[in-house]
Short mmCIF file of C-alpha atoms in Angstrom, two decimals:
data_model
loop_
_atom_site.label_atom_id
_atom_site.label_comp_id
_atom_site.label_asym_id
_atom_site.label_seq_id
_atom_site.Cartn_x
_atom_site.Cartn_y
_atom_site.Cartn_z
CA UNK A 1 -0.03 0.02 -0.02
CA UNK A 2 1.16 3.50 -0.79
CA UNK A 3 0.21 5.63 2.22
CA UNK A 4 0.49 9.41 2.37
CA UNK A 5 -0.99 12.29 4.36
CA UNK A 6 -1.63 10.27 7.45
CA UNK A 7 -3.18 12.33 10.24
CA UNK A 8 -5.02 11.46 13.39
CA UNK A 9 -8.63 12.70 13.74
CA UNK A 10 -10.93 13.05 16.67
CA UNK A 11 -14.39 11.72 17.56
CA UNK A 12 -17.36 13.70 16.33
CA UNK A 13 -18.84 13.50 19.88
CA UNK A 14 -15.95 13.17 22.18
CA UNK A 15 -12.59 15.01 22.12
CA UNK A 16 -10.57 11.90 21.67
CA UNK A 17 -8.51 10.57 18.80
CA UNK A 18 -10.45 7.72 17.19
CA UNK A 19 -8.74 7.20 13.81
CA UNK A 20 -6.32 8.25 11.08
CA UNK A 21 -7.19 9.99 7.93
CA UNK A 22 -4.81 8.93 5.10
CA UNK A 23 -4.54 8.67 1.36
CA UNK A 24 -4.06 4.95 0.58
CA UNK A 25 -3.29 4.02 -2.97
CA UNK A 26 -4.70 7.39 -4.09
CA UNK A 27 -7.96 7.18 -2.17
CA UNK A 28 -8.67 9.21 1.04
CA UNK A 29 -9.75 6.88 3.80
CA UNK A 30 -10.62 7.00 7.46
CA UNK A 31 -8.81 4.23 9.29
CA UNK A 32 -9.86 3.10 12.77
CA UNK A 33 -7.35 2.45 15.49
CA UNK A 34 -8.06 -1.28 15.39
CA UNK A 35 -5.18 -3.69 15.01
CA UNK A 36 -7.57 -6.14 13.23
CA UNK A 37 -8.07 -3.45 10.53
CA UNK A 38 -5.69 -4.26 7.65
CA UNK A 39 -5.10 -0.60 6.79
CA UNK A 40 -4.20 0.29 10.36
CA UNK A 41 -1.93 -2.68 10.58
CA UNK A 42 -0.11 -1.47 7.40
CA UNK A 43 0.09 2.06 8.71
CA UNK A 44 1.74 0.83 11.94
CA UNK A 45 4.07 -1.23 9.88
CA UNK A 46 5.13 1.58 7.73
CA UNK A 47 5.51 3.86 10.77
CA UNK A 48 7.82 1.24 12.36
CA UNK A 49 9.82 1.07 9.18
CA UNK A 50 10.16 4.82 9.14
CA UNK A 51 8.31 5.15 5.77
CA UNK A 52 5.59 7.44 7.10
CA UNK A 53 4.73 9.55 10.03
CA UNK A 54 1.26 10.42 11.44
CA UNK A 55 0.44 14.09 11.98
CA UNK A 56 -1.31 15.09 15.18
CA UNK A 57 -5.06 15.73 15.17
CA UNK A 58 -6.38 19.30 14.91
CA UNK B 1 -43.42 -82.39 -1.78
CA UNK B 2 -40.45 -83.12 -4.13
CA UNK B 3 -36.96 -82.10 -3.13
CA UNK B 4 -33.93 -81.61 -5.37
CA UNK B 5 -31.01 -82.55 -3.11
CA UNK B 6 -27.43 -83.55 -3.08
CA UNK B 7 -25.58 -84.80 -0.07
CA UNK B 8 -21.91 -84.19 0.66
CA UNK B 9 -21.26 -82.82 -2.80
CA UNK B 10 -22.10 -79.75 -4.88
CA UNK B 11 -25.48 -79.54 -6.64
CA UNK B 12 -25.25 -78.09 -10.17
CA UNK B 13 -28.19 -76.60 -12.04
CA UNK B 14 -27.01 -76.08 -15.60
CA UNK B 15 -28.99 -74.18 -18.20
CA UNK B 16 -26.41 -75.11 -20.77
CA UNK B 17 -26.17 -73.06 -23.95
CA UNK B 18 -25.72 -69.44 -24.85
CA UNK B 19 -28.51 -67.16 -23.60
CA UNK B 20 -30.08 -69.79 -21.42
CA UNK B 21 -31.05 -68.79 -17.94
CA UNK B 22 -32.03 -70.77 -14.80
CA UNK B 23 -35.60 -70.03 -14.11
CA UNK B 24 -37.54 -70.55 -10.91
CA UNK B 25 -41.27 -71.05 -11.11
CA UNK B 26 -44.06 -71.15 -8.59
CA UNK B 27 -47.53 -72.21 -9.41
CA UNK B 28 -46.78 -72.10 -13.04
CA UNK B 29 -45.29 -68.53 -12.97
CA UNK B 30 -41.69 -67.40 -13.18
CA UNK B 31 -40.70 -65.80 -9.89
CA UNK B 32 -36.89 -65.60 -10.26
CA UNK B 33 -34.23 -65.81 -13.01
CA UNK B 34 -30.54 -66.29 -12.72
CA UNK B 35 -29.01 -65.23 -16.00
CA UNK B 36 -25.73 -66.06 -17.60
CA UNK B 37 -24.10 -62.91 -16.15
CA UNK B 38 -25.03 -64.04 -12.63
CA UNK B 39 -27.79 -61.49 -12.28
CA UNK B 40 -30.57 -62.77 -10.06
CA UNK B 41 -33.92 -61.11 -10.81
CA UNK B 42 -36.78 -61.90 -8.46
CA UNK B 43 -40.33 -60.60 -8.26
CA UNK B 44 -39.76 -59.83 -4.52
CA UNK B 45 -36.94 -59.86 -2.09
CA UNK B 46 -37.01 -60.43 1.65
CA UNK B 47 -34.10 -60.37 4.02
CA UNK B 48 -32.11 -57.99 6.19
CA UNK B 49 -29.73 -57.07 3.38
CA UNK B 50 -27.03 -57.16 6.02
CA UNK B 51 -24.64 -58.89 3.78
CA UNK B 52 -25.20 -56.65 0.79
CA UNK B 53 -22.14 -54.39 0.49
CA UNK B 54 -20.55 -52.04 -2.01
CA UNK B 55 -23.82 -51.38 -3.93
CA UNK B 56 -23.10 -48.75 -6.59
CA UNK B 57 -24.96 -45.58 -5.90
CA UNK B 58 -26.34 -45.71 -9.48
CA UNK B 59 -28.04 -48.93 -8.68
CA UNK B 60 -29.98 -47.46 -5.77
CA UNK B 61 -33.10 -46.15 -7.54
CA UNK B 62 -36.67 -45.59 -6.83
CA UNK B 63 -38.24 -44.35 -3.55
CA UNK B 64 -35.86 -44.68 -0.60
CA UNK B 65 -37.34 -45.81 2.76
CA UNK B 66 -37.33 -43.43 5.71
CA UNK B 67 -33.79 -43.28 7.04
CA UNK B 68 -32.55 -42.40 10.54
CA UNK B 69 -30.41 -39.39 9.81
CA UNK B 70 -28.25 -40.09 12.83
CA UNK B 71 -26.61 -42.95 10.90
CA UNK B 72 -25.63 -40.74 7.94
CA UNK B 73 -22.10 -39.38 7.83
CA UNK B 74 -20.41 -36.87 5.68
CA UNK B 75 -23.67 -34.91 5.09
CA UNK B 76 -23.99 -31.61 6.71
CA UNK B 77 -25.44 -28.16 5.87
CA UNK B 78 -23.23 -25.20 5.01
CA UNK B 79 -20.44 -27.45 3.68
CA UNK B 80 -18.56 -24.76 1.70
CA UNK B 81 -16.17 -22.74 3.76
CA UNK B 82 -15.34 -20.52 0.81
CA UNK B 83 -17.26 -17.25 0.46
CA UNK B 84 -18.33 -16.17 -3.00
CA UNK B 85 -17.00 -19.40 -4.52
CA UNK B 86 -19.20 -18.96 -7.63
CA UNK B 87 -17.92 -15.36 -8.11
CA UNK B 88 -21.40 -13.93 -8.19
CA UNK B 89 -20.90 -11.03 -5.72
CA UNK B 90 -18.82 -8.08 -6.90
CA UNK B 91 -19.75 -4.99 -5.00
CA UNK B 92 -16.63 -3.08 -5.95
CA UNK B 93 -17.25 -3.26 -9.66
CA UNK B 94 -16.76 -5.78 -12.46
CA UNK B 95 -13.49 -4.89 -14.10
CA UNK B 96 -10.07 -3.75 -12.91
CA UNK B 97 -7.42 -2.73 -15.45
CA UNK B 98 -3.68 -2.77 -14.56
CA UNK B 99 -4.55 -4.09 -11.16
CA UNK B 100 -2.39 -3.00 -8.31
CA UNK B 101 -0.76 -5.39 -5.89
CA UNK B 102 -2.95 -6.64 -3.00
CA UNK B 103 -6.23 -5.51 -4.47
CA UNK B 104 -9.62 -6.87 -3.46
CA UNK B 105 -11.73 -7.24 -6.56
CA UNK B 106 -14.71 -9.67 -6.65
CA UNK B 107 -15.94 -9.84 -3.14
CA UNK B 108 -13.54 -11.46 -0.63
CA UNK B 109 -11.06 -12.41 -3.41
CA UNK B 110 -7.70 -10.60 -3.33
CA UNK B 111 -5.08 -10.65 -6.18
CA UNK B 112 -1.41 -10.16 -5.54
CA UNK B 113 0.74 -9.04 -8.40
CA UNK B 114 4.20 -8.10 -7.34
CA UNK B 115 6.15 -6.90 -10.38
CA UNK B 116 5.30 -9.68 -12.75
CA UNK B 117 3.47 -8.15 -15.70
CA UNK B 118 0.10 -6.38 -15.74
CA UNK B 119 -3.41 -7.83 -15.69
CA UNK B 120 -7.02 -7.01 -16.04
CA UNK B 121 -9.31 -8.77 -13.62
CA UNK B 122 -12.93 -9.13 -14.48
CA UNK B 123 -16.05 -10.74 -13.07
CA UNK B 124 -16.48 -12.82 -16.22
CA UNK B 125 -19.91 -13.84 -17.32
CA UNK B 126 -18.80 -17.26 -18.45
CA UNK B 127 -18.39 -20.51 -16.56
CA UNK B 128 -18.89 -24.20 -16.75
CA UNK B 129 -22.46 -25.45 -16.75
CA UNK B 130 -24.23 -24.29 -13.70
CA UNK B 131 -22.06 -21.25 -13.11
CA UNK B 132 -22.81 -17.89 -14.51
CA UNK B 133 -19.67 -16.10 -13.39
CA UNK B 134 -15.97 -16.69 -13.00
CA UNK B 135 -12.88 -14.72 -11.83
CA UNK B 136 -10.85 -13.97 -14.88
CA UNK B 137 -7.19 -12.76 -14.96
CA UNK B 138 -6.13 -11.60 -18.33
CA UNK B 139 -2.40 -10.76 -18.99
CA UNK B 140 -2.03 -7.33 -20.64
CA UNK B 141 1.72 -6.84 -20.16
CA UNK B 142 3.95 -9.88 -20.27
CA UNK B 143 6.94 -10.76 -18.15
CA UNK B 144 8.51 -13.94 -19.33
CA UNK B 145 11.54 -13.68 -17.05
CA UNK B 146 10.31 -12.73 -13.62
CA UNK B 147 12.89 -11.82 -11.03
CA UNK B 148 13.26 -13.78 -7.84
CA UNK B 149 10.71 -12.00 -5.69
CA UNK B 150 7.96 -11.52 -8.27
CA UNK B 151 4.66 -13.25 -7.88
CA UNK B 152 1.12 -13.51 -9.13
CA UNK B 153 -1.40 -15.24 -6.91
CA UNK B 154 -5.03 -15.18 -5.73
CA UNK B 155 -6.04 -15.30 -2.07
CA UNK B 156 -9.01 -16.03 0.11
CA UNK B 157 -8.58 -15.45 3.81
CA UNK B 158 -10.45 -17.01 6.76
CA UNK B 159 -11.18 -15.97 10.34
CA UNK B 160 -9.90 -18.33 13.03
CA UNK B 161 -13.28 -18.49 14.70
CA UNK B 162 -14.75 -20.04 11.53
CA UNK B 163 -12.09 -22.73 11.38
CA UNK B 164 -12.56 -24.44 14.75
CA UNK B 165 -14.33 -27.32 13.13
CA UNK B 166 -11.08 -28.38 11.54
CA UNK B 167 -9.78 -29.34 15.00
CA UNK B 168 -6.31 -28.22 13.85
CA UNK B 169 -3.60 -28.90 16.41
CA UNK B 170 -5.36 -31.92 17.81
CA UNK B 171 -5.12 -35.63 17.19
CA UNK B 172 -8.54 -35.37 15.53
CA UNK B 173 -7.53 -32.83 12.99
CA UNK B 174 -9.74 -32.96 9.95
CA UNK B 175 -8.76 -33.18 6.32
CA UNK B 176 -10.25 -30.70 3.95
CA UNK B 177 -10.97 -31.07 0.29
CA UNK B 178 -10.80 -28.28 -2.25
CA UNK B 179 -12.69 -28.41 -5.54
CA UNK B 180 -12.88 -25.77 -8.28
CA UNK B 181 -13.29 -25.24 -11.93
CA UNK B 182 -10.56 -23.70 -14.01
CA UNK B 183 -9.97 -22.70 -17.69
CA UNK B 184 -6.92 -21.27 -19.30
CA UNK B 185 -5.13 -21.08 -22.60
CA UNK B 186 -2.13 -22.50 -20.69
CA UNK B 187 -1.70 -26.12 -19.78
CA UNK B 188 0.52 -27.38 -17.02
CA UNK B 189 0.54 -27.48 -13.18
CA UNK B 190 -0.80 -24.91 -10.86
CA UNK B 191 -0.09 -24.94 -7.16
CA UNK B 192 -2.54 -24.26 -4.32
CA UNK B 193 -1.53 -23.87 -0.72
CA UNK B 194 -3.16 -23.56 2.65
CA UNK B 195 -1.23 -21.09 4.84
CA UNK B 196 -1.73 -21.31 8.57
CA UNK B 197 -1.11 -17.67 9.63
CA UNK B 198 -1.29 -18.45 13.37
CA UNK B 199 1.45 -21.01 13.44
CA UNK B 200 3.33 -20.12 10.19
CA UNK B 201 2.72 -23.58 8.65
CA UNK B 202 1.65 -24.58 5.21
CA UNK B 203 0.57 -27.52 3.03
CA UNK B 204 0.05 -27.50 -0.71
CA UNK B 205 -0.39 -29.53 -3.83
CA UNK B 206 -0.66 -29.13 -7.58
CA UNK B 207 -3.43 -29.60 -10.07
CA UNK B 208 -3.00 -30.05 -13.86
CA UNK B 209 -4.76 -28.16 -16.60
CA UNK B 210 -4.80 -30.80 -19.30
CA UNK B 211 -6.64 -29.09 -22.11
CA UNK B 212 -6.32 -25.48 -23.16
CA UNK B 213 -9.42 -23.22 -23.28
CA UNK B 214 -11.56 -25.96 -21.65
CA UNK B 215 -13.31 -25.93 -18.26
CA UNK B 216 -11.91 -28.63 -16.04
CA UNK B 217 -12.81 -29.43 -12.41
CA UNK B 218 -9.94 -29.98 -10.04
CA UNK B 219 -9.97 -31.61 -6.65
CA UNK B 220 -7.22 -31.50 -3.96
CA UNK B 221 -7.43 -33.03 -0.49
CA UNK B 222 -5.27 -31.57 2.21
CA UNK B 223 -4.48 -33.67 5.30
CA UNK B 224 -5.42 -32.47 8.75
CA UNK B 225 -2.70 -30.87 10.89
CA UNK B 226 -2.13 -32.19 14.34
CA UNK B 227 0.23 -29.29 15.10
CA UNK B 228 -0.77 -25.70 15.88
CA UNK B 229 -4.34 -24.79 16.71
CA UNK B 230 -6.14 -21.88 15.06
CA UNK B 231 -6.93 -18.86 17.16
CA UNK B 232 -10.54 -18.62 18.05
CA UNK B 233 -11.07 -14.96 17.05
CA UNK B 234 -11.85 -12.66 14.16
CA UNK B 235 -8.26 -12.38 13.00
CA UNK B 236 -6.72 -14.04 9.98
CA UNK B 237 -5.81 -17.67 10.66
CA UNK B 238 -5.77 -19.29 7.28
CA UNK B 239 -5.44 -18.29 3.73
CA UNK B 240 -5.80 -20.35 0.61
CA UNK B 241 -3.63 -19.26 -2.32
CA UNK B 242 -3.58 -20.11 -6.04
CA UNK B 243 -0.18 -19.45 -7.63
CA UNK B 244 -0.05 -18.52 -11.32
CA UNK B 245 3.54 -17.41 -11.69
CA UNK B 246 6.58 -16.33 -9.68
CA UNK B 247 10.27 -15.87 -9.59
CA UNK B 248 12.61 -18.40 -8.23
CA UNK B 249 12.39 -17.13 -4.63
CA UNK B 250 9.00 -18.86 -4.41
CA UNK B 251 9.71 -21.86 -6.69
CA UNK B 252 13.17 -23.23 -5.76
CA UNK B 253 11.95 -25.58 -3.06
CA UNK B 254 9.54 -28.53 -3.26
CA UNK B 255 5.72 -28.76 -3.20
CA UNK B 256 4.72 -29.15 0.52
CA UNK B 257 2.37 -32.11 0.26
CA UNK B 258 2.48 -32.49 4.03
CA UNK B 259 2.17 -29.85 6.68
CA UNK B 260 5.45 -28.12 7.28
CA UNK B 261 6.95 -24.93 8.69
CA UNK B 262 6.06 -22.35 6.03
CA UNK B 263 8.84 -21.97 3.42
CA UNK B 264 8.58 -19.27 0.79
CA UNK B 265 10.65 -21.38 -1.61
CA UNK B 266 7.90 -24.10 -1.61
CA UNK B 267 4.93 -21.88 -2.30
CA UNK B 268 5.10 -22.25 -6.07
CA UNK B 269 7.61 -25.05 -6.36
CA UNK B 270 5.22 -27.23 -8.44
CA UNK B 271 3.74 -24.49 -10.54
CA UNK B 272 4.49 -24.48 -14.22
CA UNK B 273 1.70 -22.25 -15.56
CA UNK B 274 3.86 -19.13 -16.18
CA UNK B 275 0.73 -17.07 -16.74
CA UNK B 276 2.94 -13.91 -17.14
CA UNK B 277 4.85 -15.07 -20.17
CA UNK B 278 2.47 -13.80 -22.90
CA UNK B 279 -0.29 -11.29 -23.33
CA UNK B 280 -2.34 -14.13 -24.86
CA UNK B 281 -2.60 -15.71 -21.45
CA UNK B 282 -5.64 -15.83 -19.21
CA UNK B 283 -7.14 -17.99 -16.48
CA UNK B 284 -10.68 -18.33 -15.20
CA UNK B 285 -11.69 -19.86 -11.92
CA UNK B 286 -15.08 -20.48 -10.34
CA UNK B 287 -17.10 -23.00 -8.33
CA UNK B 288 -14.59 -22.99 -5.56
CA UNK B 289 -15.46 -25.20 -2.61
CA UNK B 290 -13.47 -26.07 0.46
CA UNK B 291 -15.10 -28.64 2.77
CA UNK B 292 -14.25 -30.94 5.65
CA UNK B 293 -13.41 -34.51 4.63
CA UNK B 294 -11.59 -36.37 1.89
CA UNK B 295 -14.30 -36.20 -0.77
CA UNK B 296 -15.50 -33.31 -2.89
CA UNK B 297 -19.23 -32.96 -3.00
CA UNK B 298 -21.38 -31.05 -5.42
CA UNK B 299 -20.97 -27.32 -5.20
CA UNK B 300 -23.15 -25.84 -2.48
CA UNK B 301 -25.30 -23.20 -4.05
CA UNK B 302 -26.48 -20.43 -1.82
CA UNK B 303 -28.94 -17.73 -2.63
CA UNK B 304 -27.53 -14.41 -3.89
CA UNK B 305 -28.85 -12.70 -0.78
CA UNK B 306 -27.08 -15.22 1.53
CA UNK B 307 -23.84 -14.87 -0.37
CA UNK B 308 -24.06 -11.09 -0.43
CA UNK B 309 -24.62 -11.00 3.34
CA UNK B 310 -21.60 -13.17 3.92
CA UNK B 311 -19.52 -10.82 1.74
CA UNK B 312 -20.87 -7.80 3.56
CA UNK B 313 -19.31 -8.91 6.76
CA UNK B 314 -16.08 -7.80 5.09
CA UNK B 315 -17.16 -5.11 2.65
CA UNK B 316 -20.18 -2.90 2.30
CA UNK B 317 -21.01 0.17 0.20
CA UNK B 318 -23.85 2.53 -0.40
CA UNK B 319 -23.09 2.48 -4.18
CA UNK B 320 -25.33 0.58 -6.55
CA UNK B 321 -23.31 -0.79 -9.51
CA UNK B 322 -19.78 -0.72 -8.17
CA UNK B 323 -17.56 1.52 -6.17
CA UNK B 324 -15.96 4.12 -8.38
CA UNK B 325 -15.31 7.86 -8.46
CA UNK B 326 -16.85 7.66 -11.91
CA UNK B 327 -20.11 6.12 -10.66
CA UNK B 328 -22.35 9.12 -10.89
CA UNK B 329 -25.49 7.33 -9.69
CA UNK B 330 -27.32 8.94 -6.82
CA UNK B 331 -28.98 5.66 -5.93
CA UNK B 332 -28.27 4.77 -2.32
CA UNK B 333 -26.69 8.17 -1.45
CA UNK B 334 -26.65 8.97 2.23
CA UNK B 335 -28.44 12.29 2.81
CA UNK B 336 -28.59 13.98 6.20
CA UNK B 337 -30.25 17.23 7.05
CA UNK B 338 -30.85 19.80 4.32
CA UNK B 339 -33.67 21.96 5.65
CA UNK B 340 -34.38 25.14 3.78
CA UNK B 341 -33.52 27.48 6.60
CA UNK B 342 -30.70 28.09 9.05
CA UNK B 343 -27.96 27.41 6.55
CA UNK B 344 -24.39 27.89 7.85
CA UNK B 345 -20.79 27.34 7.04
CA UNK B 346 -18.67 25.05 9.23
CA UNK B 347 -20.13 22.20 11.24
CA UNK B 348 -23.10 20.49 9.59
CA UNK B 349 -24.23 17.06 10.65
CA UNK B 350 -24.71 14.53 11.84
CA UNK B 351 -25.21 11.50 9.54
CA UNK B 352 -25.37 8.12 11.26
CA UNK B 353 -25.03 5.08 9.04
CA UNK B 354 -25.93 1.62 10.27
CA UNK B 355 -24.40 -1.24 8.30
CA UNK B 356 -26.65 -3.80 6.69
CA UNK B 357 -24.32 -6.49 8.19
CA UNK B 358 -22.14 -6.16 11.25
CA UNK B 359 -18.52 -6.05 10.25
CA UNK B 360 -15.67 -8.44 11.12
CA UNK B 361 -13.70 -5.57 12.66
CA UNK B 362 -14.02 -1.85 12.69
CA UNK B 363 -13.82 -0.99 9.00
CA UNK B 364 -11.87 1.57 7.03
CA UNK B 365 -14.39 4.08 5.66
CA UNK B 366 -14.07 5.94 2.38
CA UNK B 367 -16.46 8.76 1.75
CA UNK B 368 -17.29 10.06 -1.73
CA UNK B 369 -18.98 13.34 -2.57
CA UNK B 370 -21.54 13.90 -5.27
CA UNK B 371 -19.21 15.52 -7.80
CA UNK B 372 -18.27 13.93 -11.19
CA UNK B 373 -15.76 12.35 -10.86
CA UNK B 374 -16.33 12.04 -7.22
CA UNK B 375 -13.75 13.22 -4.61
CA UNK B 376 -12.70 10.76 -1.95
CA UNK B 377 -12.51 11.80 1.65
CA UNK B 378 -14.98 14.61 0.84
CA UNK B 379 -18.81 15.13 1.02
CA UNK B 380 -21.28 17.46 -0.63
CA UNK B 381 -23.13 20.03 1.43
CA UNK B 382 -26.68 21.10 0.58
CA UNK B 383 -29.65 23.11 1.55
CA UNK B 384 -33.13 22.49 0.10
CA UNK B 385 -33.76 24.68 -2.98
CA UNK B 386 -30.15 25.82 -3.46
CA UNK B 387 -27.20 24.46 -5.37
CA UNK B 388 -25.12 21.94 -3.47
CA UNK B 389 -21.37 22.37 -2.84
CA UNK B 390 -19.06 19.50 -3.59
CA UNK B 391 -15.52 18.59 -2.44
CA UNK B 392 -16.35 19.74 1.17
CA UNK B 393 -14.48 18.56 4.27
CA UNK B 394 -15.96 15.52 6.04
CA UNK B 395 -15.06 13.77 9.27
CA UNK B 396 -16.09 10.22 10.09
CA UNK B 397 -15.84 8.87 13.48
CA UNK B 398 -17.33 6.98 16.35
CA UNK B 399 -16.93 4.05 14.02
CA UNK B 400 -17.71 0.56 15.15
CA UNK B 401 -18.50 -2.81 13.65
CA UNK B 402 -22.16 -1.83 13.23
CA UNK B 403 -22.28 1.86 12.35
CA UNK B 404 -20.32 5.08 11.85
CA UNK B 405 -21.16 8.78 11.98
CA UNK B 406 -20.09 11.71 9.73
CA UNK B 407 -20.24 15.41 9.82
CA UNK B 408 -18.99 18.18 7.56
CA UNK B 409 -16.82 21.08 8.55
CA UNK B 410 -16.77 22.56 5.03
CA UNK B 411 -17.26 26.12 3.88
CA UNK B 412 -20.29 25.82 1.64
CA UNK B 413 -23.33 27.40 3.26
CA UNK B 414 -25.68 24.43 3.90
CA UNK B 415 -27.86 22.61 6.43
CA UNK B 416 -27.01 19.05 5.45
CA UNK B 417 -24.54 16.64 3.88
CA UNK B 418 -24.62 14.11 1.02
CA UNK B 419 -22.16 11.31 0.37
CA UNK B 420 -21.65 7.68 -0.66
CA UNK B 421 -19.43 5.39 1.40
CA UNK B 422 -17.54 2.16 1.25
CA UNK B 423 -16.64 0.28 4.47
CA UNK B 424 -13.75 -2.18 4.28
CA UNK B 425 -13.18 -4.84 7.00
CA UNK B 426 -11.45 -7.41 4.85
CA UNK B 427 -8.80 -9.58 6.40
#
């Protein structure tokens, strides 16, 4: 997966981080912080490899 | 009473001569005939039939008596562990050109193409008798000399909690039998493997495509594995993989016909299809069934609605007719708010979307606006009676396995939001 523009986002209701907005293979997606989610798993992998970083939420 | 009898020696009844039978009569009528081939035909039969064995199924005709189902084995509902084995469900679309590596196409089927040519995948509308669809891979850019780490293969993945019936890791581990239909212009051997993702083990075998451009059904039985239990959860525990081509890194070992510690070099060791070597090449697959036991049974047809629901555990969308930024249909669009007064910029919401089927895990959500072509990660904002604004900021959140919410923080003056979505919880 080619992942760019990764950035945390917060809950609509609560002021807590609930996911990552990212462009994955050219498509903007909202990725939950769930290790069973294949996109989140890949984001963590690429962060560990130093390929990407995740920007803080607004 | 008269008796035909011999004592202390055989008694021979001989209807000598070609075509002559031994006929038994009672009260002047024939009641039984023993012909030259040894076939005994009688008007009635009485007895326990306890010593009748190995009766060919084809010879069991007529109305069967009531049978106690508890004595039947090898017959059970929901035999097929494969989802979308007849390739009917394809929510994402029906054709993918120059398909990228690790791409889900037809529902729950994922194609891997790592540097070994280019392919168009389609939900083909051909199949063997009884199947209206098949998964077609068509080579559009050839690579006759793949490098070591190149590969082309097709996956389906399984949750561990759906595999407990295999009793893997126990002395009672079950065999499974794979059956599928395949057609290709290429002849030769293809390799199929089961990959145990919890214990890093594998087993595989090959099948042979004997005739080009001809549908052939293939069957492979994999032994049970007494080592390494599957996790009982919603994570990936098993994948089944069809190899079509690869470099030497995946082919320099030997076909793992028994369970072994997973070895990359074995994964395509028996494969000779070389699907990448010409743009004339294609392969179609359908009618895929994986079932417990050592015998392949007839394909288990499920209704479209059942199959779609099984697929929607992993992927769901509001689009009719395929997920695409070029799908301009408004059918199924999520619309929230939109009253004709009180329009504002900034926060507009809130849309709450409940999935048709609960997801395997919290899904990745892609939101599409109403533009043409659509923008991803954006929504449209609207107010009744005024022009909508596209390409507006949208935030999804509070996402779970059953629902998610979305609001817009865009700049277009509006009272509501409009969008399509796709929710991906594939393994």
